């Protein structure tokens, strides 16, 4: 069974840093692209960024509001995705989800974690 | 940058009646493989999003056949043939581009 479990959220002051993790299981993590999506309280979904599989290579892509402040990385040996968030702003307050799409017998299945809440407030 | 719009933003429906949500992108984005990566997601209250439709009209595994997607170019539609109570939630269209993903603002479906 595919599972994505986010952790690391919490209350942080503006200007601070936080690292989120997404532990993956039930599939070959190293083969897939992974993404982060966030949702501010009572608001819609906003894509944060994505990281390709090592075999595909290429740059990690970010949404404009987080570019230069957030870094997505992965540790394939630990089946874990990370989101390093620096210079946090109040507008970064959101539930952060990790998500991926995996192919099984030529059919692509999409999976999401339960999310972790980040609150940026003084 | 691509901008996605949806209408209506709020959709009160009667149980058993059809519902339709429109999604429009500011530009047409068909990949060289001939595909337009327009997806639809459902987010029930208190839950994580769930993809319903991918590449405009393909239903995800386990999604009831009362959900269907259609469209081309810049105009796309999600239809529910007969709304059930479990369909309450917010529906988002999302376009995948080479730069990343862009979501629509969401359409809140509620029962009248």
mmCIF file of C-alpha atoms in Angstrom:
data_model
loop_
_atom_site.group_PDB
_atom_site.id
_atom_site.type_symbol
_atom_site.label_atom_id
_atom_site.label_comp_id
_atom_site.label_asym_id
_atom_site.label_seq_id
_atom_site.Cartn_x
_atom_site.Cartn_y
_atom_site.Cartn_z
ATOM 1 C CA UNK A 1 0.000 0.000 0.000
ATOM 2 C CA UNK A 2 1.345 3.403 -0.979
ATOM 3 C CA UNK A 3 1.793 5.784 1.932
ATOM 4 C CA UNK A 4 3.050 9.345 2.139
ATOM 5 C CA UNK A 5 3.470 10.728 5.640
ATOM 6 C CA UNK A 6 4.443 14.354 6.160
ATOM 7 C CA UNK A 7 6.000 15.646 9.363
ATOM 8 C CA UNK A 8 7.923 18.598 10.693
ATOM 9 C CA UNK A 9 5.231 21.239 10.753
ATOM 10 C CA UNK A 10 4.726 23.621 13.632
ATOM 11 C CA UNK A 11 4.750 27.216 14.793
ATOM 12 C CA UNK A 12 7.650 29.321 13.622
ATOM 13 C CA UNK A 13 8.402 33.038 13.757
ATOM 14 C CA UNK A 14 8.692 35.137 10.600
ATOM 15 C CA UNK A 15 12.199 34.934 9.204
ATOM 16 C CA UNK A 16 12.744 31.503 10.676
ATOM 17 C CA UNK A 17 13.471 28.172 9.043
ATOM 18 C CA UNK A 18 11.761 24.814 9.083
ATOM 19 C CA UNK A 19 12.324 21.483 7.365
ATOM 20 C CA UNK A 20 9.424 19.277 6.398
ATOM 21 C CA UNK A 21 9.765 15.594 5.643
ATOM 22 C CA UNK A 22 7.623 13.215 3.641
ATOM 23 C CA UNK A 23 8.238 9.534 4.336
ATOM 24 C CA UNK A 24 7.235 7.322 1.444
ATOM 25 C CA UNK A 25 6.492 3.610 1.387
ATOM 26 C CA UNK A 26 4.815 1.023 -0.792
ATOM 27 C CA UNK A 27 6.562 1.944 -4.023
ATOM 28 C CA UNK A 28 10.027 2.427 -5.503
ATOM 29 C CA UNK A 29 10.661 5.953 -4.280
ATOM 30 C CA UNK A 30 13.805 6.526 -6.292
ATOM 31 C CA UNK A 31 11.952 6.104 -9.586
ATOM 32 C CA UNK A 32 9.328 8.809 -9.141
ATOM 33 C CA UNK A 33 9.019 12.564 -9.275
ATOM 34 C CA UNK A 34 7.732 14.130 -6.077
ATOM 35 C CA UNK A 35 5.927 17.414 -5.485
ATOM 36 C CA UNK A 36 4.899 19.685 -2.651
ATOM 37 C CA UNK A 37 1.542 21.462 -2.673
ATOM 38 C CA UNK A 38 0.294 23.807 0.039
ATOM 39 C CA UNK A 39 -3.056 25.131 1.161
ATOM 40 C CA UNK A 40 -3.429 28.251 3.271
ATOM 41 C CA UNK A 41 -6.260 28.134 5.825
ATOM 42 C CA UNK A 42 -9.585 28.359 4.027
ATOM 43 C CA UNK A 43 -7.879 28.854 0.659
ATOM 44 C CA UNK A 44 -7.199 26.832 -2.455
ATOM 45 C CA UNK A 45 -4.362 24.578 -3.503
ATOM 46 C CA UNK A 46 -1.015 26.077 -4.494
ATOM 47 C CA UNK A 47 1.833 24.158 -6.088
ATOM 48 C CA UNK A 48 5.148 24.705 -4.285
ATOM 49 C CA UNK A 49 7.616 22.733 -6.365
ATOM 50 C CA UNK A 50 8.801 19.377 -7.622
ATOM 51 C CA UNK A 51 11.898 17.227 -7.796
ATOM 52 C CA UNK A 52 12.618 14.748 -10.536
ATOM 53 C CA UNK A 53 13.910 11.264 -10.061
ATOM 54 C CA UNK A 54 17.696 11.026 -10.225
ATOM 55 C CA UNK A 55 17.491 8.952 -13.369
ATOM 56 C CA UNK A 56 15.511 11.686 -15.122
ATOM 57 C CA UNK A 57 17.784 14.403 -13.814
ATOM 58 C CA UNK A 58 17.205 18.051 -14.491
ATOM 59 C CA UNK A 59 16.522 21.015 -12.251
ATOM 60 C CA UNK A 60 14.167 21.165 -9.320
ATOM 61 C CA UNK A 61 11.293 23.503 -10.120
ATOM 62 C CA UNK A 62 9.704 26.010 -7.771
ATOM 63 C CA UNK A 63 6.726 28.302 -7.760
ATOM 64 C CA UNK A 64 7.586 31.984 -7.916
ATOM 65 C CA UNK A 65 6.487 32.839 -4.335
ATOM 66 C CA UNK A 66 8.969 30.378 -2.813
ATOM 67 C CA UNK A 67 11.845 30.420 -5.284
ATOM 68 C CA UNK A 68 15.104 31.299 -3.578
ATOM 69 C CA UNK A 69 13.692 30.611 -0.102
ATOM 70 C CA UNK A 70 12.575 26.970 -0.304
ATOM 71 C CA UNK A 71 14.644 23.948 -1.322
ATOM 72 C CA UNK A 72 13.280 20.541 -2.221
ATOM 73 C CA UNK A 73 15.566 17.539 -1.836
ATOM 74 C CA UNK A 74 15.310 13.798 -1.541
ATOM 75 C CA UNK A 75 17.146 10.943 0.114
ATOM 76 C CA UNK A 76 16.398 7.836 -1.910
ATOM 77 C CA UNK A 77 18.197 5.656 0.630
ATOM 78 C CA UNK A 78 15.662 6.757 3.246
ATOM 79 C CA UNK A 79 12.656 6.977 0.910
ATOM 80 C CA UNK A 80 12.172 10.521 2.136
ATOM 81 C CA UNK A 81 11.356 13.833 0.503
ATOM 82 C CA UNK A 82 12.275 17.117 2.164
ATOM 83 C CA UNK A 83 11.196 20.720 1.980
ATOM 84 C CA UNK A 84 13.652 23.170 3.532
ATOM 85 C CA UNK A 85 11.896 26.460 4.143
ATOM 86 C CA UNK A 86 13.964 29.539 4.942
ATOM 87 C CA UNK A 87 13.086 33.204 5.456
ATOM 88 C CA UNK A 88 9.547 32.214 6.281
ATOM 89 C CA UNK A 89 6.772 34.753 5.902
ATOM 90 C CA UNK A 90 3.317 34.885 7.443
ATOM 91 C CA UNK A 91 1.885 34.121 3.995
ATOM 92 C CA UNK A 92 3.672 30.754 4.057
ATOM 93 C CA UNK A 93 1.208 29.600 6.712
ATOM 94 C CA UNK A 94 -0.470 26.550 5.200
ATOM 95 C CA UNK A 95 -0.945 22.828 5.265
ATOM 96 C CA UNK A 96 1.843 21.311 3.193
ATOM 97 C CA UNK A 97 1.159 18.128 1.242
ATOM 98 C CA UNK A 98 3.550 15.870 -0.598
ATOM 99 C CA UNK A 99 2.176 14.135 -3.641
ATOM 100 C CA UNK A 100 3.311 11.837 -6.402
ATOM 101 C CA UNK A 101 2.034 9.965 -9.414
ATOM 102 C CA UNK A 102 3.073 6.369 -9.934
ATOM 103 C CA UNK A 103 2.594 4.085 -12.899
ATOM 104 C CA UNK A 104 1.211 0.605 -12.320
ATOM 105 C CA UNK A 105 0.702 -1.489 -15.446
ATOM 106 C CA UNK A 106 0.631 1.635 -17.634
ATOM 107 C CA UNK A 107 -1.987 3.337 -15.467
ATOM 108 C CA UNK A 108 -0.904 6.421 -13.518
ATOM 109 C CA UNK A 109 -2.129 6.651 -9.932
ATOM 110 C CA UNK A 110 -1.938 9.846 -7.899
ATOM 111 C CA UNK A 111 -1.240 9.841 -4.161
ATOM 112 C CA UNK A 112 -1.271 12.514 -1.450
ATOM 113 C CA UNK A 113 -0.177 12.576 2.150
ATOM 114 C CA UNK A 114 -2.342 13.827 4.995
ATOM 115 C CA UNK A 115 -0.465 17.120 5.193
ATOM 116 C CA UNK A 116 1.444 18.939 7.915
ATOM 117 C CA UNK A 117 0.506 22.399 9.186
ATOM 118 C CA UNK A 118 3.042 25.195 9.199
ATOM 119 C CA UNK A 119 2.089 28.354 11.073
ATOM 120 C CA UNK A 120 4.291 31.402 10.645
ATOM 121 C CA UNK A 121 3.447 33.945 13.298
ATOM 122 C CA UNK A 122 5.151 36.166 15.823
ATOM 123 C CA UNK B 1 2.388 32.421 -16.609
ATOM 124 C CA UNK B 2 -0.702 30.327 -17.059
ATOM 125 C CA UNK B 3 -3.793 31.437 -15.158
ATOM 126 C CA UNK B 4 -6.638 29.031 -14.496
ATOM 127 C CA UNK B 5 -10.178 30.233 -13.879
ATOM 128 C CA UNK B 6 -13.202 28.226 -12.787
ATOM 129 C CA UNK B 7 -16.915 28.890 -12.827
ATOM 130 C CA UNK B 8 -18.982 28.895 -10.851
ATOM 131 C CA UNK B 9 -17.013 29.297 -7.645
ATOM 132 C CA UNK B 10 -19.994 28.075 -5.648
ATOM 133 C CA UNK B 11 -22.400 25.429 -6.853
ATOM 134 C CA UNK B 12 -25.455 24.474 -4.781
ATOM 135 C CA UNK B 13 -26.996 21.326 -6.223
ATOM 136 C CA UNK B 14 -29.962 19.104 -5.482
ATOM 137 C CA UNK B 15 -29.230 15.470 -4.734
ATOM 138 C CA UNK B 16 -29.677 13.351 -7.828
ATOM 139 C CA UNK B 17 -29.356 16.314 -10.162
ATOM 140 C CA UNK B 18 -26.456 16.953 -12.562
ATOM 141 C CA UNK B 19 -23.659 19.433 -11.957
ATOM 142 C CA UNK B 20 -21.119 21.010 -14.253
ATOM 143 C CA UNK B 21 -17.942 22.965 -13.514
ATOM 144 C CA UNK B 22 -16.086 24.964 -16.118
ATOM 145 C CA UNK B 23 -12.339 25.534 -16.166
ATOM 146 C CA UNK B 24 -10.477 27.839 -18.500
ATOM 147 C CA UNK B 25 -6.754 28.309 -18.994
ATOM 148 C CA UNK B 26 -5.182 31.556 -20.165
ATOM 149 C CA UNK B 27 -3.281 29.676 -22.832
ATOM 150 C CA UNK B 28 -3.539 26.409 -24.660
ATOM 151 C CA UNK B 29 -0.867 23.944 -23.596
ATOM 152 C CA UNK B 30 -0.692 20.810 -25.631
ATOM 153 C CA UNK B 31 2.501 18.865 -25.218
ATOM 154 C CA UNK B 32 4.471 17.456 -28.134
ATOM 155 C CA UNK B 33 3.075 14.050 -27.216
ATOM 156 C CA UNK B 34 -0.367 15.365 -28.120
ATOM 157 C CA UNK B 35 -1.598 15.380 -24.536
ATOM 158 C CA UNK B 36 -3.026 18.220 -22.505
ATOM 159 C CA UNK B 37 -2.288 17.531 -18.862
ATOM 160 C CA UNK B 38 -5.471 18.967 -17.404
ATOM 161 C CA UNK B 39 -6.497 17.232 -14.182
ATOM 162 C CA UNK B 40 -9.445 17.530 -11.830
ATOM 163 C CA UNK B 41 -9.180 17.077 -8.072
ATOM 164 C CA UNK B 42 -11.810 16.659 -5.398
ATOM 165 C CA UNK B 43 -11.203 17.771 -1.831
ATOM 166 C CA UNK B 44 -13.818 16.666 0.649
ATOM 167 C CA UNK B 45 -14.073 18.605 3.920
ATOM 168 C CA UNK B 46 -11.136 17.822 6.184
ATOM 169 C CA UNK B 47 -9.455 15.526 3.652
ATOM 170 C CA UNK B 48 -6.467 15.622 1.348
ATOM 171 C CA UNK B 49 -7.123 16.242 -2.335
ATOM 172 C CA UNK B 50 -7.925 13.280 -4.528
ATOM 173 C CA UNK B 51 -7.432 13.217 -8.274
ATOM 174 C CA UNK B 52 -10.568 12.320 -10.212
ATOM 175 C CA UNK B 53 -9.646 12.965 -13.832
ATOM 176 C CA UNK B 54 -6.296 13.143 -15.633
ATOM 177 C CA UNK B 55 -5.395 14.261 -19.139
ATOM 178 C CA UNK B 56 -8.772 15.955 -19.606
ATOM 179 C CA UNK B 57 -11.031 12.932 -19.704
ATOM 180 C CA UNK B 58 -9.463 9.874 -18.062
ATOM 181 C CA UNK B 59 -11.095 8.748 -14.842
ATOM 182 C CA UNK B 60 -8.789 7.622 -12.061
ATOM 183 C CA UNK B 61 -9.092 4.120 -10.658
ATOM 184 C CA UNK B 62 -12.033 3.852 -8.288
ATOM 185 C CA UNK B 63 -13.700 7.093 -9.364
ATOM 186 C CA UNK B 64 -17.433 6.583 -9.971
ATOM 187 C CA UNK B 65 -18.518 6.807 -13.590
ATOM 188 C CA UNK B 66 -20.914 9.644 -12.751
ATOM 189 C CA UNK B 67 -17.803 11.857 -13.004
ATOM 190 C CA UNK B 68 -16.585 12.784 -16.465
ATOM 191 C CA UNK B 69 -14.168 15.288 -17.928
ATOM 192 C CA UNK B 70 -14.098 16.868 -21.343
ATOM 193 C CA UNK B 71 -12.699 19.782 -23.274
ATOM 194 C CA UNK B 72 -9.794 20.907 -25.373
ATOM 195 C CA UNK B 73 -7.620 23.920 -26.034
ATOM 196 C CA UNK B 74 -8.376 26.327 -23.213
ATOM 197 C CA UNK B 75 -11.866 25.178 -22.134
ATOM 198 C CA UNK B 76 -12.544 22.170 -19.954
ATOM 199 C CA UNK B 77 -15.519 20.801 -18.054
ATOM 200 C CA UNK B 78 -16.111 18.432 -15.163
ATOM 201 C CA UNK B 79 -19.572 16.913 -15.058
ATOM 202 C CA UNK B 80 -21.349 14.914 -12.403
ATOM 203 C CA UNK B 81 -24.380 13.146 -13.841
ATOM 204 C CA UNK B 82 -26.220 12.703 -10.542
ATOM 205 C CA UNK B 83 -24.838 14.381 -7.453
ATOM 206 C CA UNK B 84 -24.615 12.292 -4.309
ATOM 207 C CA UNK B 85 -24.064 13.460 -0.734
ATOM 208 C CA UNK B 86 -20.459 12.233 -0.775
ATOM 209 C CA UNK B 87 -19.685 14.611 -3.663
ATOM 210 C CA UNK B 88 -19.775 17.638 -1.363
ATOM 211 C CA UNK B 89 -16.445 19.427 -1.365
ATOM 212 C CA UNK B 90 -14.226 21.668 -3.443
ATOM 213 C CA UNK B 91 -13.211 20.776 -6.973
ATOM 214 C CA UNK B 92 -10.028 22.077 -8.549
ATOM 215 C CA UNK B 93 -8.799 21.926 -12.085
ATOM 216 C CA UNK B 94 -5.046 21.838 -12.510
ATOM 217 C CA UNK B 95 -2.872 22.262 -15.578
ATOM 218 C CA UNK B 96 0.557 20.731 -15.702
ATOM 219 C CA UNK B 97 3.085 22.737 -17.672
ATOM 220 C CA UNK B 98 6.802 22.409 -18.254
ATOM 221 C CA UNK B 99 7.367 24.940 -15.470
ATOM 222 C CA UNK B 100 5.115 23.264 -12.946
ATOM 223 C CA UNK B 101 1.470 23.040 -11.939
ATOM 224 C CA UNK B 102 -1.219 25.694 -11.861
ATOM 225 C CA UNK B 103 -4.451 25.144 -9.963
ATOM 226 C CA UNK B 104 -7.762 26.842 -10.524
ATOM 227 C CA UNK B 105 -9.358 28.683 -7.587
ATOM 228 C CA UNK B 106 -11.734 25.844 -6.781
ATOM 229 C CA UNK B 107 -15.491 25.338 -7.004
ATOM 230 C CA UNK B 108 -17.359 24.566 -3.817
ATOM 231 C CA UNK B 109 -20.120 22.027 -4.346
ATOM 232 C CA UNK B 110 -22.783 21.864 -1.661
ATOM 233 C CA UNK B 111 -26.202 20.306 -1.356
ATOM 234 C CA UNK B 112 -29.201 22.609 -1.522
#
